[in-house]
mmCIF file of C-alpha atoms and ligand atoms in Angstrom:
data_model
loop_
_atom_site.group_PDB
_atom_site.id
_atom_site.type_symbol
_atom_site.label_atom_id
_atom_site.label_comp_id
_atom_site.label_asym_id
_atom_site.label_seq_id
_atom_site.Cartn_x
_atom_site.Cartn_y
_atom_site.Cartn_z
ATOM 1 C CA MET A 1 -8.710 -41.582 -7.188
ATOM 2 C CA VAL A 2 -5.417 -40.726 -6.429
ATOM 3 C CA PRO A 3 -2.732 -43.427 -5.401
ATOM 4 C CA PRO A 4 -1.724 -42.795 -1.708
ATOM 5 C CA GLY A 5 1.280 -40.693 -1.761
ATOM 6 C CA SER A 6 1.090 -39.205 -4.981
ATOM 7 C CA LYS A 7 1.294 -35.740 -5.250
ATOM 8 C CA GLU A 8 -1.863 -34.009 -5.839
ATOM 9 C CA THR A 9 -2.221 -31.142 -8.348
ATOM 10 C CA SER A 10 -4.996 -28.791 -6.999
ATOM 11 C CA VAL A 11 -4.693 -25.719 -8.593
ATOM 12 C CA THR A 12 -3.165 -23.690 -5.548
ATOM 13 C CA GLY A 13 -0.489 -26.826 -5.355
ATOM 14 C CA LEU A 14 0.244 -26.036 -8.938
ATOM 15 C CA ARG A 15 -0.034 -22.246 -8.252
ATOM 16 C CA SER A 16 2.579 -22.536 -5.308
ATOM 17 C CA THR A 17 5.062 -24.703 -7.255
ATOM 18 C CA ILE A 18 5.151 -21.965 -9.878
ATOM 19 C CA ILE A 19 5.513 -19.200 -6.915
ATOM 20 C CA ARG A 20 8.011 -21.306 -5.346
ATOM 21 C CA GLY A 21 9.832 -21.969 -8.752
ATOM 22 C CA GLY A 22 10.003 -18.156 -9.424
ATOM 23 C CA LEU A 23 11.539 -17.029 -6.184
ATOM 24 C CA GLU A 24 14.061 -19.847 -6.432
ATOM 25 C CA SER A 25 15.461 -19.049 -9.624
ATOM 26 C CA LEU A 26 15.456 -15.571 -8.700
ATOM 27 C CA TYR A 27 17.538 -16.259 -5.423
ATOM 28 C CA PHE A 28 19.928 -18.715 -7.304
ATOM 29 C CA THR A 29 20.499 -16.972 -10.697
ATOM 30 C CA GLY A 30 21.070 -13.885 -8.638
ATOM 31 C CA ALA A 31 18.659 -11.902 -10.634
ATOM 32 C CA HIS A 32 17.157 -10.251 -7.235
ATOM 33 C CA LEU A 33 20.508 -8.654 -6.684
ATOM 34 C CA ALA A 34 20.701 -7.587 -10.274
ATOM 35 C CA LEU A 35 17.404 -6.139 -10.208
ATOM 36 C CA ARG A 36 17.170 -4.742 -7.016
ATOM 37 C CA PRO A 37 18.566 -1.248 -7.781
ATOM 38 C CA PHE A 38 15.856 -1.107 -10.283
ATOM 39 C CA VAL A 39 12.620 -2.764 -8.054
ATOM 40 C CA GLU A 40 13.777 -2.235 -4.363
ATOM 41 C CA GLY A 41 12.113 0.760 -3.864
ATOM 42 C CA VAL A 42 12.393 2.699 -0.202
ATOM 43 C CA GLY A 43 11.299 0.225 2.313
ATOM 44 C CA ALA A 44 8.102 -2.678 2.900
ATOM 45 C CA ILE A 45 5.616 -3.266 4.880
ATOM 46 C CA LEU A 46 5.242 -7.212 5.709
ATOM 47 C CA THR A 47 1.877 -9.118 6.474
ATOM 48 C CA LEU A 48 1.775 -11.674 8.904
ATOM 49 C CA HIS A 49 -1.007 -13.742 10.621
ATOM 50 C CA HIS A 50 -0.391 -16.636 13.230
ATOM 51 C CA VAL A 51 2.744 -17.556 14.425
ATOM 52 C CA ARG A 52 2.762 -20.796 16.088
ATOM 53 C CA PRO A 53 4.287 -24.116 16.391
ATOM 54 C CA PRO A 54 3.821 -26.564 13.636
ATOM 55 C CA ARG A 55 0.953 -29.052 13.787
ATOM 56 C CA PRO A 56 0.725 -32.327 12.417
ATOM 57 C CA ASP A 57 -2.404 -32.440 10.807
ATOM 58 C CA ARG A 58 -2.187 -33.380 6.979
ATOM 59 C CA PHE A 59 -5.294 -31.234 6.003
ATOM 60 C CA GLN A 60 -4.462 -27.787 6.625
ATOM 61 C CA PRO A 61 -5.372 -25.746 3.938
ATOM 62 C CA ASN A 62 -4.827 -22.033 5.587
ATOM 63 C CA ARG A 63 -1.481 -22.773 6.704
ATOM 64 C CA LEU A 64 -0.245 -20.122 4.466
ATOM 65 C CA LEU A 65 -1.529 -18.148 7.114
ATOM 66 C CA GLU A 66 0.600 -19.321 9.719
ATOM 67 C CA VAL A 67 4.588 -19.326 10.265
ATOM 68 C CA THR A 68 6.742 -20.759 13.147
ATOM 69 C CA PRO A 69 8.160 -19.294 16.131
ATOM 70 C CA ARG A 70 11.363 -20.462 14.916
ATOM 71 C CA PHE A 71 11.129 -19.131 11.428
ATOM 72 C CA PHE A 72 9.835 -15.951 12.573
ATOM 73 C CA VAL A 73 12.717 -15.120 14.836
ATOM 74 C CA ARG A 74 14.903 -15.937 11.944
ATOM 75 C CA VAL A 75 13.327 -13.500 9.855
ATOM 76 C CA ILE A 76 13.789 -11.392 12.837
ATOM 77 C CA LYS A 77 17.533 -11.842 12.815
ATOM 78 C CA LEU A 78 17.856 -11.343 9.146
ATOM 79 C CA LEU A 79 15.861 -8.042 9.136
ATOM 80 C CA ARG A 80 18.416 -6.909 12.402
ATOM 81 C CA ARG A 81 21.114 -8.076 10.426
ATOM 82 C CA SER A 82 20.636 -6.654 6.944
ATOM 83 C CA GLY A 83 20.474 -3.098 8.346
ATOM 84 C CA VAL A 84 16.934 -1.805 7.479
ATOM 85 C CA ASP A 85 15.060 0.080 9.985
ATOM 86 C CA LEU A 86 12.405 -1.429 11.624
ATOM 87 C CA VAL A 87 9.866 0.799 12.174
ATOM 88 C CA SER A 88 6.426 1.520 13.338
ATOM 89 C CA LEU A 89 3.238 2.519 10.598
ATOM 90 C CA ASP A 90 3.523 6.548 12.029
ATOM 91 C CA GLU A 91 7.449 6.141 10.834
ATOM 92 C CA VAL A 92 6.164 4.550 7.715
ATOM 93 C CA TYR A 93 3.733 7.264 7.018
ATOM 94 C CA ARG A 94 6.173 9.980 8.231
ATOM 95 C CA ARG A 95 8.841 8.736 5.987
ATOM 96 C CA LEU A 96 6.861 8.468 2.791
ATOM 97 C CA ARG A 97 5.429 12.006 3.656
ATOM 98 C CA GLU A 98 8.143 13.749 4.368
ATOM 99 C CA ARG A 99 10.374 11.678 1.668
ATOM 100 C CA ASP A 100 13.123 10.958 4.054
ATOM 101 C CA PHE A 101 14.636 7.609 2.123
ATOM 102 C CA ARG A 102 18.091 7.874 3.497
ATOM 103 C CA ARG A 103 17.684 4.081 5.280
ATOM 104 C CA ARG A 104 15.640 1.484 3.855
ATOM 105 C CA PHE A 105 12.914 0.492 6.366
ATOM 106 C CA VAL A 106 10.313 -2.777 7.345
ATOM 107 C CA CYS A 107 7.201 -2.875 9.116
ATOM 108 C CA LEU A 108 6.076 -5.670 10.672
ATOM 109 C CA THR A 109 1.886 -5.945 10.644
ATOM 110 C CA PHE A 110 -0.262 -8.628 11.929
ATOM 111 C CA ASP A 111 -3.620 -8.951 10.628
ATOM 112 C CA ASP A 112 -6.795 -10.175 12.461
ATOM 113 C CA GLY A 113 -5.551 -10.410 16.233
ATOM 114 C CA TYR A 114 -4.623 -13.928 16.623
ATOM 115 C CA ARG A 115 -3.973 -14.859 20.497
ATOM 116 C CA ASP A 116 -0.400 -16.698 19.175
ATOM 117 C CA VAL A 117 0.759 -13.381 18.303
ATOM 118 C CA LEU A 118 0.755 -12.581 21.773
ATOM 119 C CA GLN A 119 1.975 -15.749 22.620
ATOM 120 C CA PHE A 120 4.791 -16.668 20.195
ATOM 121 C CA ALA A 121 5.653 -13.327 18.181
ATOM 122 C CA TYR A 122 5.410 -10.432 20.813
ATOM 123 C CA PRO A 123 7.814 -11.976 22.988
ATOM 124 C CA ALA A 124 10.617 -12.142 20.391
ATOM 125 C CA LEU A 125 9.606 -8.925 19.278
ATOM 126 C CA LYS A 126 9.638 -7.307 22.695
ATOM 127 C CA GLU A 127 13.015 -8.798 23.164
ATOM 128 C CA ALA A 128 14.858 -6.975 19.971
ATOM 129 C CA ALA A 129 12.842 -3.989 20.647
ATOM 130 C CA VAL A 130 10.800 -4.135 16.941
ATOM 131 C CA PRO A 131 7.460 -1.844 16.358
ATOM 132 C CA PHE A 132 4.764 -3.968 14.933
ATOM 133 C CA ALA A 133 1.407 -3.535 14.275
ATOM 134 C CA VAL A 134 -1.783 -5.434 15.055
ATOM 135 C CA TYR A 135 -5.390 -4.914 12.931
ATOM 136 C CA VAL A 136 -7.848 -5.874 15.176
ATOM 137 C CA ALA A 137 -11.192 -7.184 13.728
ATOM 138 C CA THR A 138 -13.580 -6.083 16.050
ATOM 139 C CA SER A 139 -16.177 -9.011 15.983
ATOM 140 C CA PHE A 140 -13.277 -11.300 16.706
ATOM 141 C CA ALA A 141 -12.522 -9.771 20.102
ATOM 142 C CA ASP A 142 -16.169 -9.442 20.833
ATOM 143 C CA ARG A 143 -16.357 -13.339 20.247
ATOM 144 C CA LEU A 144 -19.243 -12.788 17.383
ATOM 145 C CA GLY A 145 -16.926 -12.952 14.203
ATOM 146 C CA GLU A 146 -16.789 -15.545 11.255
ATOM 147 C CA LEU A 147 -13.494 -16.612 10.729
ATOM 148 C CA TRP A 148 -15.632 -18.138 7.704
ATOM 149 C CA TRP A 149 -12.113 -19.789 6.045
ATOM 150 C CA LEU A 150 -11.872 -22.022 9.383
ATOM 151 C CA VAL A 151 -15.229 -23.235 9.219
ATOM 152 C CA LEU A 152 -15.180 -24.444 5.631
ATOM 153 C CA GLU A 153 -11.841 -26.295 6.910
ATOM 154 C CA ALA A 154 -13.353 -27.846 9.544
ATOM 155 C CA VAL A 155 -16.534 -28.959 7.642
ATOM 156 C CA ILE A 156 -14.271 -30.229 5.051
ATOM 157 C CA ALA A 157 -11.838 -32.197 7.634
ATOM 158 C CA ARG A 158 -14.557 -33.831 9.808
ATOM 159 C CA ASN A 159 -17.044 -35.046 6.753
ATOM 160 C CA GLU A 160 -16.672 -37.487 4.293
ATOM 161 C CA HIS A 161 -19.177 -35.884 2.174
ATOM 162 C CA ILE A 162 -20.776 -32.460 2.101
ATOM 163 C CA GLY A 163 -24.165 -31.378 0.408
ATOM 164 C CA LEU A 164 -24.093 -27.749 -1.098
ATOM 165 C CA GLN A 165 -26.669 -25.827 -3.276
ATOM 166 C CA ILE A 166 -24.936 -24.607 -5.634
ATOM 167 C CA ASP A 167 -26.901 -21.936 -8.079
ATOM 168 C CA GLY A 168 -29.784 -23.647 -7.080
ATOM 169 C CA ARG A 169 -28.877 -27.344 -7.870
ATOM 170 C CA ASN A 170 -27.942 -29.642 -4.889
ATOM 171 C CA ARG A 171 -24.769 -31.047 -5.437
ATOM 172 C CA THR A 172 -22.904 -33.823 -3.133
ATOM 173 C CA PHE A 173 -19.137 -33.565 -2.939
ATOM 174 C CA SER A 174 -17.018 -36.540 -1.640
ATOM 175 C CA CYS A 175 -14.045 -35.644 0.549
ATOM 176 C CA ARG A 176 -12.682 -38.890 2.110
ATOM 177 C CA THR A 177 -9.205 -38.368 0.936
ATOM 178 C CA LEU A 178 -6.354 -35.884 1.751
ATOM 179 C CA ALA A 179 -6.183 -35.293 -1.761
ATOM 180 C CA GLU A 180 -10.265 -34.978 -2.242
ATOM 181 C CA LYS A 181 -10.150 -32.490 0.833
ATOM 182 C CA ARG A 182 -7.570 -30.314 -0.561
ATOM 183 C CA ALA A 183 -9.381 -30.357 -3.824
ATOM 184 C CA LEU A 184 -12.798 -29.478 -2.449
ATOM 185 C CA TYR A 185 -11.313 -27.025 -0.082
ATOM 186 C CA ASP A 186 -10.092 -25.128 -2.763
ATOM 187 C CA GLU A 187 -12.604 -25.361 -5.357
ATOM 188 C CA LEU A 188 -15.147 -23.999 -2.239
ATOM 189 C CA TYR A 189 -12.819 -21.461 -1.108
ATOM 190 C CA TRP A 190 -13.014 -19.809 -4.643
ATOM 191 C CA TRP A 191 -16.566 -20.352 -5.186
ATOM 192 C CA LEU A 192 -17.579 -18.261 -1.854
ATOM 193 C CA ARG A 193 -15.002 -15.836 -2.733
ATOM 194 C CA ARG A 194 -16.770 -15.321 -6.066
ATOM 195 C CA ARG A 195 -20.154 -14.998 -4.224
ATOM 196 C CA PRO A 196 -21.392 -11.380 -5.251
ATOM 197 C CA THR A 197 -21.968 -10.342 -2.171
ATOM 198 C CA ASP A 198 -20.346 -10.537 1.524
ATOM 199 C CA ALA A 199 -24.225 -11.794 2.690
ATOM 200 C CA ASP A 200 -24.360 -14.649 0.155
ATOM 201 C CA MET A 201 -20.976 -16.170 1.322
ATOM 202 C CA ARG A 202 -21.834 -15.825 4.890
ATOM 203 C CA ALA A 203 -25.442 -17.507 3.994
ATOM 204 C CA VAL A 204 -23.586 -20.207 2.662
ATOM 205 C CA VAL A 205 -20.931 -20.415 5.139
ATOM 206 C CA ARG A 206 -23.472 -20.442 8.079
ATOM 207 C CA ASP A 207 -25.579 -22.823 6.459
ATOM 208 C CA LEU A 208 -22.526 -25.147 6.197
ATOM 209 C CA ALA A 209 -21.873 -25.024 9.853
ATOM 210 C CA ALA A 210 -25.291 -25.727 10.965
ATOM 211 C CA CYS A 211 -25.807 -28.772 8.916
ATOM 212 C CA TYR A 212 -22.544 -29.845 9.779
ATOM 213 C CA ARG A 213 -22.150 -29.011 13.883
ATOM 214 C CA VAL A 214 -19.197 -26.559 13.680
ATOM 215 C CA ASP A 215 -19.469 -23.936 15.952
ATOM 216 C CA ILE A 216 -18.666 -20.643 14.136
ATOM 217 C CA ALA A 217 -18.150 -18.634 17.449
ATOM 218 C CA ALA A 218 -15.837 -20.949 19.049
ATOM 219 C CA PHE A 219 -13.054 -20.167 16.214
ATOM 220 C CA CYS A 220 -12.872 -16.490 17.917
ATOM 221 C CA LYS A 221 -12.626 -18.111 21.541
ATOM 222 C CA ASP A 222 -10.009 -20.255 20.606
ATOM 223 C CA LEU A 223 -7.663 -18.384 18.257
ATOM 224 C CA CYS A 224 -8.207 -14.461 18.711
ATOM 225 C CA MET A 225 -7.441 -12.413 21.247
ATOM 226 C CA SER A 226 -10.305 -11.058 23.932
ATOM 227 C CA TRP A 227 -10.100 -7.031 24.661
ATOM 228 C CA GLU A 228 -8.191 -7.830 27.998
ATOM 229 C CA GLU A 229 -5.195 -9.646 25.823
ATOM 230 C CA LEU A 230 -5.280 -6.899 23.649
ATOM 231 C CA ALA A 231 -4.768 -4.160 26.142
ATOM 232 C CA VAL A 232 -1.745 -5.833 27.040
ATOM 233 C CA LEU A 233 -0.432 -5.283 23.594
ATOM 234 C CA ALA A 234 -2.113 -1.621 23.455
ATOM 235 C CA ALA A 235 -0.179 -0.460 26.469
ATOM 236 C CA ASP A 236 2.978 -1.158 24.878
ATOM 237 C CA PRO A 237 4.428 1.734 22.641
ATOM 238 C CA LEU A 238 6.043 -0.834 20.374
ATOM 239 C CA VAL A 239 2.863 -1.545 19.286
ATOM 240 C CA THR A 240 0.112 -0.213 17.051
ATOM 241 C CA ILE A 241 -3.370 -1.079 17.186
ATOM 242 C CA GLY A 242 -4.720 -0.657 13.682
ATOM 243 C CA ALA A 243 -8.422 -1.087 12.472
ATOM 244 C CA HIS A 244 -9.258 -3.896 10.746
ATOM 245 C CA THR A 245 -13.357 -3.602 10.065
ATOM 246 C CA VAL A 246 -15.888 -5.263 12.415
ATOM 247 C CA HIS A 247 -17.124 -8.267 10.698
ATOM 248 C CA HIS A 248 -13.773 -8.930 8.470
ATOM 249 C CA PRO A 249 -16.044 -8.551 5.185
ATOM 250 C CA MET A 250 -14.875 -8.093 1.669
ATOM 251 C CA LEU A 251 -15.560 -4.043 1.556
ATOM 252 C CA ALA A 252 -15.801 -4.104 -2.137
ATOM 253 C CA LYS A 253 -18.539 -6.195 -1.909
ATOM 254 C CA LEU A 254 -20.732 -4.067 0.187
ATOM 255 C CA PRO A 255 -23.307 -0.889 -0.372
ATOM 256 C CA THR A 256 -21.210 2.130 0.164
ATOM 257 C CA GLU A 257 -22.897 2.955 3.126
ATOM 258 C CA ALA A 258 -22.171 -0.316 5.038
ATOM 259 C CA ALA A 259 -18.747 -0.557 3.896
ATOM 260 C CA ARG A 260 -18.313 2.979 5.554
ATOM 261 C CA ALA A 261 -19.712 1.843 8.584
ATOM 262 C CA GLU A 262 -17.579 -1.089 8.543
ATOM 263 C CA MET A 263 -14.185 1.046 8.962
ATOM 264 C CA ASP A 264 -15.895 3.799 10.771
ATOM 265 C CA LEU A 265 -17.651 1.930 13.447
ATOM 266 C CA SER A 266 -14.571 -0.579 13.799
ATOM 267 C CA ARG A 267 -12.558 2.531 14.916
ATOM 268 C CA SER A 268 -15.162 3.484 17.618
ATOM 269 C CA VAL A 269 -15.189 0.148 19.376
ATOM 270 C CA ILE A 270 -11.095 -0.064 19.572
ATOM 271 C CA GLU A 271 -11.280 3.171 21.002
ATOM 272 C CA ALA A 272 -14.193 2.248 23.572
ATOM 273 C CA ALA A 273 -12.529 -1.038 24.538
ATOM 274 C CA LEU A 274 -8.708 0.241 24.453
ATOM 275 C CA ALA A 275 -8.344 3.910 24.929
ATOM 276 C CA VAL A 276 -6.509 4.305 21.574
ATOM 277 C CA ARG A 277 -8.566 5.572 18.358
ATOM 278 C CA PRO A 278 -6.633 3.703 15.329
ATOM 279 C CA GLN A 279 -5.185 5.721 12.422
ATOM 280 C CA HIS A 280 -4.132 2.951 10.555
ATOM 281 C CA LEU A 281 -6.415 0.839 8.602
ATOM 282 C CA SER A 282 -5.697 -2.898 6.725
ATOM 283 C CA TYR A 283 -8.825 -3.887 4.279
ATOM 284 C CA PRO A 284 -9.802 -7.384 5.096
ATOM 285 C CA VAL A 285 -8.942 -9.836 2.383
ATOM 286 C CA GLY A 286 -7.233 -7.048 0.713
ATOM 287 C CA ASP A 287 -6.709 -8.024 -2.734
ATOM 288 C CA ARG A 288 -8.413 -6.031 -5.494
ATOM 289 C CA THR A 289 -11.657 -7.952 -5.576
ATOM 290 C CA SER A 290 -11.883 -6.916 -1.593
ATOM 291 C CA ALA A 291 -10.671 -3.143 -1.923
ATOM 292 C CA GLY A 292 -10.548 -0.972 -4.900
ATOM 293 C CA ALA A 293 -11.006 2.853 -5.693
ATOM 294 C CA ARG A 294 -14.043 3.244 -3.672
ATOM 295 C CA GLU A 295 -12.558 1.954 -0.268
ATOM 296 C CA PHE A 296 -9.608 3.974 -0.527
ATOM 297 C CA ALA A 297 -11.633 6.983 -1.108
ATOM 298 C CA ILE A 298 -13.593 6.342 1.887
ATOM 299 C CA ALA A 299 -10.687 5.550 4.187
ATOM 300 C CA ALA A 300 -8.937 8.704 3.124
ATOM 301 C CA GLU A 301 -12.657 10.735 4.135
ATOM 302 C CA LEU A 302 -12.514 8.997 7.267
ATOM 303 C CA GLY A 303 -9.171 10.451 8.006
ATOM 304 C CA PHE A 304 -6.938 7.525 8.166
ATOM 305 C CA LYS A 305 -3.199 8.235 7.913
ATOM 306 C CA THR A 306 -2.616 4.866 6.111
ATOM 307 C CA ALA A 307 -4.624 1.832 5.168
ATOM 308 C CA VAL A 308 -2.820 -1.589 3.421
ATOM 309 C CA THR A 309 -3.751 -3.769 1.195
ATOM 310 C CA THR A 310 -2.781 -7.507 0.241
ATOM 311 C CA ARG A 311 -1.453 -6.254 -3.216
ATOM 312 C CA PRO A 312 1.806 -7.723 -3.265
ATOM 313 C CA GLY A 313 4.549 -5.034 -3.726
ATOM 314 C CA VAL A 314 7.123 -2.574 -1.447
ATOM 315 C CA LEU A 315 7.039 0.596 -0.746
ATOM 316 C CA PHE A 316 8.300 3.313 -3.497
ATOM 317 C CA PRO A 317 8.213 7.433 -3.076
ATOM 318 C CA GLU A 318 5.325 7.505 -5.499
ATOM 319 C CA HIS A 319 3.387 5.351 -2.636
ATOM 320 C CA ARG A 320 3.256 9.361 -0.729
ATOM 321 C CA ASP A 321 0.535 9.742 -2.774
ATOM 322 C CA HIS A 322 -1.397 6.504 -2.542
ATOM 323 C CA LEU A 323 -1.230 6.057 1.270
ATOM 324 C CA MET A 324 -4.611 4.276 1.123
ATOM 325 C CA ALA A 325 -3.610 1.720 -1.150
ATOM 326 C CA LEU A 326 -0.130 0.299 0.530
ATOM 327 C CA PRO A 327 0.877 -3.219 -0.630
ATOM 328 C CA ARG A 328 2.606 -5.516 1.455
ATOM 329 C CA ILE A 329 4.596 -8.646 1.188
ATOM 330 C CA SER A 330 3.024 -11.610 2.883
ATOM 331 C CA LEU A 331 5.282 -14.024 4.869
ATOM 332 C CA ASN A 332 3.599 -16.710 3.508
ATOM 333 C CA GLY A 333 3.549 -20.103 5.574
ATOM 334 C CA ASP A 334 4.134 -22.561 2.469
ATOM 335 C CA TYR A 335 7.278 -20.409 1.809
ATOM 336 C CA GLN A 336 9.437 -20.356 4.959
ATOM 337 C CA ARG A 337 12.481 -19.826 3.890
ATOM 338 C CA LEU A 338 14.839 -17.028 4.481
ATOM 339 C CA ARG A 339 16.161 -16.883 1.029
ATOM 340 C CA TYR A 340 12.571 -16.157 -0.001
ATOM 341 C CA VAL A 341 12.332 -13.370 2.464
ATOM 342 C CA ARG A 342 15.535 -11.951 1.031
ATOM 343 C CA VAL A 343 13.982 -11.977 -2.668
ATOM 344 C CA LEU A 344 10.608 -10.752 -1.623
ATOM 345 C CA LEU A 345 12.269 -7.726 0.334
ATOM 346 C CA SER A 346 14.251 -7.113 -2.954
ATOM 347 C CA GLY A 347 11.423 -6.265 -4.531
ATOM 348 C CA SER A 348 12.343 -8.248 -7.614
ATOM 349 C CA ALA A 349 9.610 -10.815 -7.323
ATOM 350 C CA THR A 350 6.672 -8.194 -6.685
ATOM 351 C CA ALA A 351 8.037 -6.079 -9.847
ATOM 352 C CA MET A 352 7.654 -9.169 -11.787
ATOM 353 C CA TRP A 353 4.028 -10.231 -10.707
ATOM 354 C CA ASN A 354 3.300 -6.544 -10.971
ATOM 355 C CA GLY A 355 5.006 -5.834 -14.887
ATOM 356 C CA PHE A 356 7.628 -3.516 -12.974
ATOM 357 C CA ARG A 357 4.671 -0.954 -12.205
ATOM 358 C CA HIS A 358 5.609 0.725 -9.133
ATOM 359 C CA VAL A 359 2.060 1.329 -7.995
ATOM 360 C CA GLU A 360 -1.260 -0.372 -8.112
ATOM 361 C CA ALA A 361 -3.856 1.868 -6.666
ATOM 362 C CA ALA A 362 -6.687 1.810 -8.877
HETATM 363 ZN ZN1 LIG B 401 -8.005 -10.343 7.969
#
């Protein structure tokens, strides 16, 4: 039982407190400036998901995936002011290949294909003439996708108890208070992420959705761009349409042929729908449990120019030899402060997280 108003110490909460503390101290001690010449690399690729107005709900475990339009515009202005080149993925590819590092560069990317990118990010990007990429999971645009992290959020938000079979045992979890909901979300989210196969994870989520009457497909319709909406972006030379697989699986948990088909087929579906063949790929989820050496090799075989992970980091000249394993800097909704963006782009935070290694491509 947690007294009302007390700050619960969920694992995620604790972790974000530590990360925030690290970003703050790097900023306020000036360490990010001192470290910068050694760690800033040659450029960076930013990861975004949603750009939309803040919502009042107190239970928003996926809020890290969204920034507000106001913060987004401030980031664009910061980038413009700081004198970096804002470039497309093709230009990132060219600069890495040709070792053209005369000017620092930043590339903006959006994963999944949410409608709010068209509504709230696109007008600001167009006005400032900033190129950007949208990585489309084709089942989302086809209205057949499973945004399972939102299913889990909805089930916990709308219920006071959840029954679930875990390791062959029926368990019941209480999720009456905000603190219980947050703790349960963390527990079940990471338990699902640890399932040995993608099919295992999806079976649990489908059971939960059926049992607690959550319409899985509705999330696609409500939140993701249709092909018609994507066509508006695809027609703009500022926009690169990238591939993000068909079903948005954790590729490393699929058999090899299935992983290859997910990457290859999504490219063909996008080409059929939008008449552009994606040359750039983003691995769904994108951490090392979702994309590793096998996936990097498949992406190379399939002929993608670049493929991005969510492994945190800025770009170094060495990434020329690891174009299928590019790191990114996530603009996380839990850290909407320009000073955090400055610290992240300085490379100092990710250098510390990565033990000062430039490339993490294994
Ligand atoms: Zn994604």
